[in-house]
CSV table of N, CA and C in Angstrom, one decimal:
chain,number,residue,atom,x,y,z
O,1085,MET,N,-61.9,0.3,197.6
O,1085,MET,CA,-60.8,0.3,196.6
O,1085,MET,C,-61.3,0.6,195.2
O,1086,LEU,N,-62.4,0.1,194.9
O,1086,LEU,CA,-62.9,0.3,193.5
O,1086,LEU,C,-64.0,1.3,193.5
O,1087,ASN,N,-64.1,2.1,194.5
O,1087,ASN,CA,-65.2,3.1,194.6
O,1087,ASN,C,-65.1,4.1,193.5
O,1088,GLY,N,-63.9,4.6,193.1
O,1088,GLY,CA,-63.7,5.5,192.0
O,1088,GLY,C,-64.1,4.9,190.7
O,1089,HIS,N,-63.8,3.6,190.5
O,1089,HIS,CA,-64.2,2.9,189.3
O,1089,HIS,C,-65.8,2.8,189.2
O,1090,ALA,N,-66.4,2.5,190.3
O,1090,ALA,CA,-67.8,2.4,190.4
O,1090,ALA,C,-68.5,3.7,190.0
O,1091,LYS,N,-67.9,4.8,190.5
O,1091,LYS,CA,-68.5,6.1,190.2
O,1091,LYS,C,-68.5,6.4,188.7
O,1092,ILE,N,-67.4,6.0,188.0
O,1092,ILE,CA,-67.3,6.3,186.6
O,1092,ILE,C,-68.3,5.4,185.9
O,1093,LEU,N,-68.5,4.2,186.3
O,1093,LEU,CA,-69.5,3.3,185.7
O,1093,LEU,C,-70.9,3.9,185.9
O,1094,ARG,N,-71.1,4.4,187.1
O,1094,ARG,CA,-72.4,4.9,187.4
O,1094,ARG,C,-72.7,6.2,186.5
O,1095,LEU,N,-71.7,7.0,186.3
O,1095,LEU,CA,-71.9,8.2,185.5
O,1095,LEU,C,-72.3,7.7,184.1
O,1096,ILE,N,-71.7,6.7,183.5
O,1096,ILE,CA,-72.0,6.2,182.2
O,1096,ILE,C,-73.3,5.6,182.2
O,1097,GLU,N,-73.7,4.9,183.2
O,1097,GLU,CA,-75.0,4.3,183.3
O,1097,GLU,C,-76.1,5.4,183.3
O,1098,ILE,N,-75.9,6.4,184.1
O,1098,ILE,CA,-76.9,7.6,184.1
O,1098,ILE,C,-77.0,8.2,182.7
O,1099,ALA,N,-75.8,8.4,182.1
O,1099,ALA,CA,-75.8,9.1,180.8
O,1099,ALA,C,-76.4,8.2,179.7
O,1100,GLY,N,-76.3,6.9,179.8
O,1100,GLY,CA,-76.7,6.0,178.8
O,1100,GLY,C,-75.5,5.6,177.9
O,1101,GLU,N,-74.8,6.6,177.5
O,1101,GLU,CA,-73.5,6.5,176.8
O,1101,GLU,C,-72.8,7.8,176.8
O,1102,VAL,N,-71.5,7.8,176.7
O,1102,VAL,CA,-70.8,9.1,176.6
O,1102,VAL,C,-70.0,9.0,175.4
O,1103,SER,N,-70.1,10.0,174.5
O,1103,SER,CA,-69.5,10.0,173.2
O,1103,SER,C,-68.2,10.9,173.3
O,1104,GLY,N,-67.1,10.2,173.5
O,1104,GLY,CA,-65.8,10.9,173.4
O,1104,GLY,C,-65.1,10.9,174.8
O,1105,ARG,N,-63.7,10.6,174.7
O,1105,ARG,CA,-62.9,10.7,175.9
O,1105,ARG,C,-62.9,12.1,176.5
O,1106,LYS,N,-62.7,13.1,175.6
O,1106,LYS,CA,-62.7,14.5,176.0
O,1106,LYS,C,-64.0,14.8,176.8
O,1107,LYS,N,-65.1,14.4,176.3
O,1107,LYS,CA,-66.4,14.7,176.9
O,1107,LYS,C,-66.5,14.1,178.3
O,1108,LEU,N,-66.0,12.9,178.4
O,1108,LEU,CA,-66.1,12.2,179.7
O,1108,LEU,C,-65.2,12.9,180.7
O,1109,HIS,N,-64.0,13.3,180.3
O,1109,HIS,CA,-63.2,14.1,181.2
O,1109,HIS,C,-63.8,15.4,181.7
O,1110,LYS,N,-64.5,16.1,180.7
O,1110,LYS,CA,-65.1,17.4,181.1
O,1110,LYS,C,-66.3,17.2,182.0
O,1111,MET,N,-67.1,16.1,181.7
O,1111,MET,CA,-68.2,15.8,182.6
O,1111,MET,C,-67.8,15.5,184.0
O,1112,VAL,N,-66.8,14.7,184.2
O,1112,VAL,CA,-66.3,14.4,185.5
O,1112,VAL,C,-65.7,15.6,186.2
O,1113,PHE,N,-64.9,16.4,185.5
O,1113,PHE,CA,-64.4,17.6,186.1
O,1113,PHE,C,-65.5,18.6,186.5
O,1114,ILE,N,-66.4,18.9,185.6
O,1114,ILE,CA,-67.5,19.8,185.9
O,1114,ILE,C,-68.3,19.3,187.2
O,1115,ALA,N,-68.6,18.0,187.2
O,1115,ALA,CA,-69.4,17.5,188.3
O,1115,ALA,C,-68.6,17.6,189.6
O,1116,LYS,N,-67.3,17.3,189.5
O,1116,LYS,CA,-66.4,17.5,190.7
O,1116,LYS,C,-66.4,18.9,191.2
O,1117,LYS,N,-66.3,19.9,190.3
O,1117,LYS,CA,-66.2,21.3,190.6
O,1117,LYS,C,-67.6,21.7,191.3
O,1118,LEU,N,-68.6,21.0,190.9
O,1118,LEU,CA,-69.9,21.3,191.5
O,1118,LEU,C,-70.3,20.4,192.7
O,1119,ASN,N,-69.2,19.9,193.3
O,1119,ASN,CA,-69.3,19.1,194.6
O,1119,ASN,C,-69.9,17.7,194.5
O,1120,VAL,N,-69.9,17.1,193.3
O,1120,VAL,CA,-70.2,15.7,193.1
O,1120,VAL,C,-68.9,14.9,193.5
O,1121,ASP,N,-69.1,13.8,194.2
O,1121,ASP,CA,-68.0,13.1,194.9
O,1121,ASP,C,-67.2,12.2,193.9
O,1122,PHE,N,-66.3,12.9,193.1
O,1122,PHE,CA,-65.4,12.2,192.3
O,1122,PHE,C,-64.0,12.4,192.8
O,1123,ASP,N,-63.1,11.4,192.8
O,1123,ASP,CA,-61.8,11.4,193.4
O,1123,ASP,C,-60.7,11.9,192.5
O,1124,ASP,N,-60.9,11.9,191.2
O,1124,ASP,CA,-59.9,12.1,190.2
O,1124,ASP,C,-59.3,13.5,190.3
O,1125,ARG,N,-57.9,13.6,190.2
O,1125,ARG,CA,-57.2,14.9,190.2
O,1125,ARG,C,-57.1,15.4,188.8
O,1126,PHE,N,-57.2,16.7,188.6
O,1126,PHE,CA,-57.2,17.2,187.2
O,1126,PHE,C,-56.1,18.3,187.2
O,1127,GLN,N,-55.5,18.4,186.0
O,1127,GLN,CA,-54.6,19.5,185.7
O,1127,GLN,C,-55.0,20.1,184.3
O,1128,PHE,N,-54.5,21.3,184.1
O,1128,PHE,CA,-54.9,21.9,182.8
O,1128,PHE,C,-54.0,21.3,181.7
O,1129,HIS,N,-54.7,21.0,180.6
O,1129,HIS,CA,-54.0,20.3,179.5
O,1129,HIS,C,-54.5,21.0,178.2
O,1130,MET,N,-54.0,20.5,177.1
O,1130,MET,CA,-54.3,21.1,175.8
O,1130,MET,C,-55.9,21.3,175.5
O,1131,TYR,N,-56.7,20.3,176.0
O,1131,TYR,CA,-58.1,20.4,175.8
O,1131,TYR,C,-58.9,20.8,177.0
O,1132,GLY,N,-58.2,21.5,177.9
O,1132,GLY,CA,-58.8,21.9,179.2
O,1132,GLY,C,-58.4,20.9,180.3
O,1133,PRO,N,-59.2,20.9,181.4
O,1133,PRO,CA,-58.9,20.0,182.5
O,1133,PRO,C,-58.8,18.5,182.1
O,1134,TYR,N,-57.8,17.9,182.5
O,1134,TYR,CA,-57.5,16.5,182.1
O,1134,TYR,C,-57.0,15.7,183.4
O,1135,SER,N,-57.4,14.5,183.5
O,1135,SER,CA,-57.0,13.6,184.6
O,1135,SER,C,-56.4,12.3,184.1
O,1136,GLU,N,-55.1,12.2,184.4
O,1136,GLU,CA,-54.4,10.9,184.1
O,1136,GLU,C,-55.1,9.8,184.8
O,1137,GLU,N,-55.5,10.0,186.1
O,1137,GLU,CA,-56.1,9.0,186.9
O,1137,GLU,C,-57.4,8.5,186.2
O,1138,LEU,N,-58.2,9.4,185.7
O,1138,LEU,CA,-59.4,9.1,185.0
O,1138,LEU,C,-59.1,8.2,183.8
O,1139,THR,N,-58.1,8.6,183.0
O,1139,THR,CA,-57.8,7.9,181.9
O,1139,THR,C,-57.4,6.4,182.2
O,1140,LEU,N,-56.6,6.3,183.3
O,1140,LEU,CA,-56.2,4.9,183.8
O,1140,LEU,C,-57.4,4.1,184.3
O,1141,ARG,N,-58.3,4.8,185.0
O,1141,ARG,CA,-59.5,4.1,185.5
O,1141,ARG,C,-60.4,3.6,184.4
O,1142,VAL,N,-60.6,4.4,183.3
O,1142,VAL,CA,-61.4,4.0,182.2
O,1142,VAL,C,-60.7,2.9,181.5
O,1143,ASP,N,-59.4,2.9,181.3
O,1143,ASP,CA,-58.7,1.8,180.6
O,1143,ASP,C,-58.8,0.5,181.4
O,1144,GLU,N,-58.7,0.6,182.8
O,1144,GLU,CA,-58.9,-0.5,183.6
O,1144,GLU,C,-60.3,-1.1,183.5
O,1145,LEU,N,-61.3,-0.2,183.5
O,1145,LEU,CA,-62.7,-0.7,183.4
O,1145,LEU,C,-62.9,-1.4,182.1
O,1146,CYS,N,-62.3,-0.9,181.0
O,1146,CYS,CA,-62.4,-1.6,179.7
O,1146,CYS,C,-61.7,-2.9,179.7
O,1147,ASN,N,-60.5,-2.9,180.3
O,1147,ASN,CA,-59.7,-4.1,180.3
O,1147,ASN,C,-60.3,-5.2,181.2
O,1148,LEU,N,-61.1,-4.8,182.2
O,1148,LEU,CA,-61.7,-5.7,183.1
O,1148,LEU,C,-63.1,-6.2,182.5
O,1149,GLY,N,-63.5,-5.6,181.4
O,1149,GLY,CA,-64.7,-6.1,180.7
O,1149,GLY,C,-66.0,-5.5,181.3
O,1150,LEU,N,-65.8,-4.4,182.1
O,1150,LEU,CA,-67.0,-3.8,182.8
O,1150,LEU,C,-67.6,-2.6,181.9
O,1151,LEU,N,-66.8,-2.2,181.0
O,1151,LEU,CA,-67.2,-1.0,180.2
O,1151,LEU,C,-66.8,-1.3,178.7
O,1152,ASP,N,-67.7,-1.0,177.8
O,1152,ASP,CA,-67.4,-1.1,176.4
O,1152,ASP,C,-67.0,0.2,175.8
O,1153,GLU,N,-65.9,0.2,175.1
O,1153,GLU,CA,-65.3,1.3,174.4
O,1153,GLU,C,-65.4,1.0,172.9
O,1154,GLU,N,-66.2,1.8,172.2
O,1154,GLU,CA,-66.3,1.6,170.8
O,1154,GLU,C,-65.7,2.7,170.1
O,1155,MET,N,-64.9,2.4,169.1
O,1155,MET,CA,-64.3,3.5,168.3
O,1155,MET,C,-65.1,3.7,167.0
O,1156,GLU,N,-65.4,5.0,166.8
O,1156,GLU,CA,-66.0,5.4,165.6
O,1156,GLU,C,-65.1,6.3,164.8
O,1157,THR,N,-65.0,6.1,163.5
O,1157,THR,CA,-64.2,6.9,162.6
O,1157,THR,C,-65.0,7.8,161.8
O,1158,LYS,N,-64.8,9.1,161.9
O,1158,LYS,CA,-65.6,10.1,161.0
O,1158,LYS,C,-64.5,10.9,160.3
O,1159,GLY,N,-64.3,10.5,159.1
O,1159,GLY,CA,-63.2,11.1,158.3
O,1159,GLY,C,-61.8,10.8,158.9
O,1160,ALA,N,-61.1,11.8,159.2
O,1160,ALA,CA,-59.8,11.6,159.9
O,1160,ALA,C,-59.9,11.6,161.4
O,1161,ILE,N,-61.1,11.7,161.9
O,1161,ILE,CA,-61.2,11.8,163.4
O,1161,ILE,C,-61.7,10.5,163.9
O,1162,GLN,N,-61.0,10.0,165.0
O,1162,GLN,CA,-61.5,8.8,165.7
O,1162,GLN,C,-62.1,9.3,167.0
O,1163,LYS,N,-63.2,8.7,167.3
O,1163,LYS,CA,-63.9,9.1,168.5
O,1163,LYS,C,-64.3,7.8,169.3
O,1164,TYR,N,-64.2,7.9,170.6
O,1164,TYR,CA,-64.6,6.7,171.4
O,1164,TYR,C,-65.9,7.0,172.1
O,1165,ARG,N,-66.7,5.9,172.2
O,1165,ARG,CA,-68.0,5.9,172.8
O,1165,ARG,C,-68.0,4.9,173.9
O,1166,TYR,N,-68.4,5.3,175.1
O,1166,TYR,CA,-68.4,4.5,176.3
O,1166,TYR,C,-69.8,4.1,176.6
O,1167,ILE,N,-70.0,2.7,176.8
O,1167,ILE,CA,-71.3,2.2,177.1
O,1167,ILE,C,-71.2,1.2,178.2
O,1168,LEU,N,-72.0,1.2,179.3
O,1168,LEU,CA,-72.0,0.3,180.3
O,1168,LEU,C,-72.5,-1.0,179.8
O,1169,ASN,N,-71.8,-2.1,180.0
O,1169,ASN,CA,-72.3,-3.4,179.5
O,1169,ASN,C,-72.9,-4.2,180.7
O,1170,GLU,N,-73.4,-5.4,180.4
O,1170,GLU,CA,-74.1,-6.2,181.4
O,1170,GLU,C,-73.2,-6.6,182.6
O,1171,VAL,N,-71.9,-6.8,182.4
O,1171,VAL,CA,-71.0,-7.2,183.4
O,1171,VAL,C,-70.8,-5.9,184.3
O,1172,GLY,N,-70.7,-4.8,183.7
O,1172,GLY,CA,-70.5,-3.5,184.5
O,1172,GLY,C,-71.8,-3.2,185.3
O,1173,SER,N,-73.0,-3.5,184.8
O,1173,SER,CA,-74.2,-3.3,185.5
O,1173,SER,C,-74.3,-4.3,186.7
O,1174,ASP,N,-73.8,-5.5,186.5
O,1174,ASP,CA,-73.8,-6.5,187.6
O,1174,ASP,C,-72.8,-5.9,188.7
O,1175,PHE,N,-71.7,-5.4,188.3
O,1175,PHE,CA,-70.7,-4.9,189.2
O,1175,PHE,C,-71.3,-3.8,190.1
O,1176,LEU,N,-72.1,-2.9,189.4
O,1176,LEU,CA,-72.7,-1.8,190.2
O,1176,LEU,C,-73.7,-2.2,191.2
O,1177,ARG,N,-74.3,-3.4,191.0
O,1177,ARG,CA,-75.3,-3.9,192.0
O,1177,ARG,C,-74.6,-4.2,193.3
O,1178,PHE,N,-73.3,-4.5,193.3
O,1178,PHE,CA,-72.5,-4.8,194.5
O,1178,PHE,C,-71.6,-3.7,195.0
O,1179,HIS,N,-71.5,-2.6,194.3
O,1179,HIS,CA,-70.6,-1.5,194.7
O,1179,HIS,C,-71.4,-0.2,194.8
O,1180,GLU,N,-71.4,0.4,195.9
O,1180,GLU,CA,-72.2,1.6,196.1
O,1180,GLU,C,-71.6,2.8,195.3
O,1181,ALA,N,-72.4,3.4,194.5
O,1181,ALA,CA,-71.9,4.5,193.6
O,1181,ALA,C,-73.0,5.5,193.5
O,1182,ASP,N,-73.5,6.0,194.7
O,1182,ASP,CA,-74.6,7.0,194.7
O,1182,ASP,C,-74.0,8.4,194.4
O,1183,LEU,N,-74.4,9.0,193.3
O,1183,LEU,CA,-73.9,10.3,192.9
O,1183,LEU,C,-74.8,11.4,193.4
O,1184,GLY,N,-75.9,11.0,194.1
O,1184,GLY,CA,-76.8,12.0,194.6
O,1184,GLY,C,-77.4,12.9,193.5
O,1185,TYR,N,-77.4,14.2,193.8
O,1185,TYR,CA,-77.9,15.2,192.8
O,1185,TYR,C,-77.0,15.3,191.6
O,1186,GLY,N,-75.9,14.6,191.6
O,1186,GLY,CA,-75.0,14.6,190.4
O,1186,GLY,C,-75.7,13.9,189.2
O,1187,GLU,N,-76.7,13.1,189.5
O,1187,GLU,CA,-77.4,12.4,188.4
O,1187,GLU,C,-78.0,13.4,187.5
O,1188,ALA,N,-78.7,14.4,188.0
O,1188,ALA,CA,-79.3,15.4,187.2
O,1188,ALA,C,-78.3,16.2,186.4
O,1189,LEU,N,-77.1,16.5,187.0
O,1189,LEU,CA,-76.1,17.2,186.4
O,1189,LEU,C,-75.5,16.4,185.2
O,1190,ILE,N,-75.3,15.1,185.4
O,1190,ILE,CA,-74.8,14.2,184.4
O,1190,ILE,C,-75.7,14.2,183.2
O,1191,ARG,N,-77.0,14.0,183.4
O,1191,ARG,CA,-78.0,13.9,182.3
O,1191,ARG,C,-78.0,15.2,181.5
O,1192,ARG,N,-77.9,16.3,182.2
O,1192,ARG,CA,-77.9,17.6,181.5
O,1192,ARG,C,-76.7,17.9,180.8
O,1193,MET,N,-75.5,17.6,181.4
O,1193,MET,CA,-74.2,17.8,180.7
O,1193,MET,C,-74.1,16.9,179.4
O,1194,ASN,N,-74.7,15.7,179.5
O,1194,ASN,CA,-74.5,14.8,178.3
O,1194,ASN,C,-75.3,15.3,177.1
O,1195,GLN,N,-76.2,16.2,177.3
O,1195,GLN,CA,-77.0,16.8,176.2
O,1195,GLN,C,-76.1,17.8,175.4
O,1196,GLU,N,-75.0,18.2,176.0
O,1196,GLU,CA,-74.1,19.2,175.3
O,1196,GLU,C,-73.0,18.5,174.6
O,1197,ASN,N,-72.4,19.3,173.6
O,1197,ASN,CA,-71.3,18.7,172.9
O,1197,ASN,C,-70.0,18.9,173.6
O,1198,SER,N,-68.9,18.2,173.2
O,1198,SER,CA,-67.7,18.3,174.0
O,1198,SER,C,-67.0,19.7,173.8
O,1199,ARG,N,-67.2,20.4,172.7
O,1199,ARG,CA,-66.6,21.7,172.6
O,1199,ARG,C,-67.2,22.7,173.6
O,1200,PHE,N,-68.5,22.6,173.8
O,1200,PHE,CA,-69.1,23.5,174.8
O,1200,PHE,C,-68.7,23.1,176.2
O,1201,LEU,N,-68.6,21.8,176.5
O,1201,LEU,CA,-68.2,21.3,177.8
O,1201,LEU,C,-66.7,21.7,178.1
O,1202,GLU,N,-65.9,21.7,177.0
O,1202,GLU,CA,-64.5,22.1,177.2
O,1202,GLU,C,-64.5,23.6,177.6
O,1203,LEU,N,-65.3,24.4,177.0
O,1203,LEU,CA,-65.4,25.8,177.5
O,1203,LEU,C,-65.8,25.9,178.9
O,1204,VAL,N,-66.9,25.2,179.3
O,1204,VAL,CA,-67.4,25.3,180.6
O,1204,VAL,C,-66.4,24.8,181.6
O,1205,SER,N,-65.7,23.7,181.3
O,1205,SER,CA,-64.7,23.2,182.3
O,1205,SER,C,-63.5,24.2,182.4
O,1206,THR,N,-63.2,24.9,181.3
O,1206,THR,CA,-62.1,25.9,181.4
O,1206,THR,C,-62.6,27.1,182.2
O,1207,ILE,N,-63.8,27.5,182.1
O,1207,ILE,CA,-64.4,28.6,182.9
O,1207,ILE,C,-64.3,28.2,184.4
O,1208,LEU,N,-64.7,26.9,184.7
O,1208,LEU,CA,-64.7,26.5,186.1
O,1208,LEU,C,-63.2,26.3,186.6
O,1209,TYR,N,-62.3,25.9,185.7
O,1209,TYR,CA,-60.9,25.7,186.1
O,1209,TYR,C,-60.4,27.1,186.7
O,1210,PHE,N,-60.8,28.1,186.0
O,1210,PHE,CA,-60.3,29.5,186.4
O,1210,PHE,C,-61.3,30.3,187.2
O,1211,ASP,N,-62.1,29.6,188.0
O,1211,ASP,CA,-63.2,30.2,188.7
O,1211,ASP,C,-62.8,31.1,189.8
O,1212,THR,N,-61.5,31.1,190.2
O,1212,THR,CA,-61.0,32.0,191.2
O,1212,THR,C,-60.6,33.4,190.7
O,1213,LEU,N,-60.6,33.5,189.4
O,1213,LEU,CA,-60.2,34.7,188.7
O,1213,LEU,C,-61.4,35.6,188.5
O,1214,THR,N,-61.1,36.9,188.3
O,1214,THR,CA,-62.2,37.8,187.9
O,1214,THR,C,-62.7,37.4,186.5
O,1215,TYR,N,-63.9,37.9,186.2
O,1215,TYR,CA,-64.4,37.6,184.9
O,1215,TYR,C,-63.5,38.0,183.7
O,1216,GLU,N,-62.9,39.2,183.8
O,1216,GLU,CA,-62.0,39.7,182.8
O,1216,GLU,C,-60.7,38.8,182.7
O,1217,GLU,N,-60.2,38.4,183.8
O,1217,GLU,CA,-59.0,37.5,183.8
O,1217,GLU,C,-59.3,36.1,183.2
O,1218,MET,N,-60.5,35.6,183.6
O,1218,MET,CA,-60.9,34.3,183.1
O,1218,MET,C,-61.1,34.3,181.6
O,1219,LYS,N,-61.8,35.4,181.2
O,1219,LYS,CA,-62.1,35.6,179.7
O,1219,LYS,C,-60.7,35.6,179.0
O,1220,GLU,N,-59.8,36.3,179.5
O,1220,GLU,CA,-58.4,36.4,178.9
O,1220,GLU,C,-57.8,35.0,178.8
O,1221,LYS,N,-57.9,34.3,179.8
O,1221,LYS,CA,-57.4,32.9,179.8
O,1221,LYS,C,-58.0,32.0,178.8
O,1222,VAL,N,-59.3,32.1,178.7
O,1222,VAL,CA,-60.1,31.4,177.6
O,1222,VAL,C,-59.6,31.8,176.2
O,1223,PHE,N,-59.5,33.1,176.0
O,1223,PHE,CA,-59.1,33.6,174.7
O,1223,PHE,C,-57.7,33.2,174.3
O,1224,THR,N,-56.8,33.2,175.3
O,1224,THR,CA,-55.4,32.9,175.1
O,1224,THR,C,-55.2,31.4,175.0
O,1225,LEU,N,-55.7,30.6,176.0
O,1225,LEU,CA,-55.4,29.2,176.0
O,1225,LEU,C,-56.2,28.4,175.0
O,1226,LYS,N,-57.4,28.9,174.7
O,1226,LYS,CA,-58.3,28.2,173.8
O,1226,LYS,C,-58.4,29.0,172.5
O,1227,SER,N,-57.4,29.7,172.0
O,1227,SER,CA,-57.5,30.5,170.8
O,1227,SER,C,-57.9,29.7,169.6
O,1228,LYS,N,-57.5,28.4,169.5
O,1228,LYS,CA,-57.8,27.6,168.3
O,1228,LYS,C,-59.3,27.3,168.3
O,1229,GLN,N,-60.0,27.3,169.4
O,1229,GLN,CA,-61.4,27.1,169.5
O,1229,GLN,C,-62.2,28.3,169.1
O,1230,LYS,N,-61.6,29.5,169.1
O,1230,LYS,CA,-62.3,30.7,168.7
O,1230,LYS,C,-63.6,30.9,169.4
O,1231,TYR,N,-63.6,30.7,170.7
O,1231,TYR,CA,-64.7,31.0,171.5
O,1231,TYR,C,-65.0,32.5,171.5
O,1232,THR,N,-66.3,32.9,171.6
O,1232,THR,CA,-66.7,34.3,171.6
O,1232,THR,C,-67.1,34.6,173.0
O,1233,GLU,N,-67.2,35.9,173.3
O,1233,GLU,CA,-67.7,36.4,174.6
O,1233,GLU,C,-69.1,35.9,174.8
O,1234,GLU,N,-69.9,35.9,173.8
O,1234,GLU,CA,-71.3,35.4,173.9
O,1234,GLU,C,-71.3,33.9,174.4
O,1235,GLU,N,-70.3,33.1,173.8
O,1235,GLU,CA,-70.3,31.7,174.3
O,1235,GLU,C,-69.8,31.6,175.7
O,1236,ILE,N,-68.9,32.5,176.1
O,1236,ILE,CA,-68.5,32.5,177.5
O,1236,ILE,C,-69.7,32.8,178.5
O,1237,LEU,N,-70.5,33.8,178.1
O,1237,LEU,CA,-71.6,34.1,178.9
O,1237,LEU,C,-72.6,32.9,178.9
O,1238,LYS,N,-72.8,32.3,177.8
O,1238,LYS,CA,-73.6,31.1,177.7
O,1238,LYS,C,-73.1,30.0,178.6
O,1239,GLY,N,-71.7,29.8,178.7
O,1239,GLY,CA,-71.1,28.9,179.5
O,1239,GLY,C,-71.3,29.2,181.0
O,1240,LEU,N,-71.3,30.5,181.4
O,1240,LEU,CA,-71.5,30.9,182.7
O,1240,LEU,C,-73.0,30.6,183.1
O,1241,ALA,N,-73.9,30.9,182.2
O,1241,ALA,CA,-75.3,30.6,182.4
O,1241,ALA,C,-75.6,29.1,182.6
O,1242,PHE,N,-74.8,28.3,181.9
O,1242,PHE,CA,-74.9,26.9,182.0
O,1242,PHE,C,-74.5,26.4,183.4
O,1243,VAL,N,-73.4,27.0,183.9
O,1243,VAL,CA,-72.9,26.7,185.2
O,1243,VAL,C,-74.0,27.0,186.2
O,1244,ASP,N,-74.6,28.2,186.1
O,1244,ASP,CA,-75.7,28.5,187.0
O,1244,ASP,C,-76.9,27.6,186.9
O,1245,GLU,N,-77.2,27.1,185.7
O,1245,GLU,CA,-78.2,26.1,185.5
O,1245,GLU,C,-77.9,24.8,186.2
O,1246,LEU,N,-76.7,24.4,186.1
O,1246,LEU,CA,-76.2,23.2,186.8
O,1246,LEU,C,-76.3,23.3,188.3
O,1247,ARG,N,-75.9,24.5,188.8
O,1247,ARG,CA,-75.9,24.7,190.2
O,1247,ARG,C,-77.4,24.7,190.7
O,1248,GLY,N,-78.3,25.1,189.9
O,1248,GLY,CA,-79.7,25.1,190.2
O,1248,GLY,C,-80.2,23.6,190.3
O,1249,LEU,N,-79.6,22.7,189.7
O,1249,LEU,CA,-80.0,21.3,189.7
O,1249,LEU,C,-79.5,20.6,191.0
O,1250,GLN,N,-78.7,21.3,191.8
O,1250,GLN,CA,-78.1,20.7,193.0
O,1250,GLN,C,-79.1,20.6,194.1
O,1251,HIS,N,-80.3,21.1,194.0
O,1251,HIS,CA,-81.2,21.2,195.1
O,1251,HIS,C,-82.3,20.2,194.9
């Protein structure tokens, strides 16, 4: 029943901390697209793939006292930081949450900023399209981000790098 919750806690334990709600969503989506066992369903939203289920799970984990959510204010921007606390660590001792090769993916993704992970998750969301169609989707749906073709190519290379970590 709490398997999905345990996987989110495990992701944050592996990462050490995750800075930003958006970044957490992108990390889970990318991991799921690369066959890491996450249950959350995603749909395309303003900032790329988004899961209402994941938002509810994280809120529940915070409300249950298993996960610390700290708000940082930088100018007009509020950003949330997620850190596994001692109660959450104890919970993980009793709930299986093996993410397998996903651990290496999580560590690597957490080194990147949320803007880049937003691009990568958008690329993966449209992975059934041709390169030209996917590029057009990125330029259209993410026009405010002003991604360049060079960044798209870097995003594709990052996906290949992550796939290489699966072995």
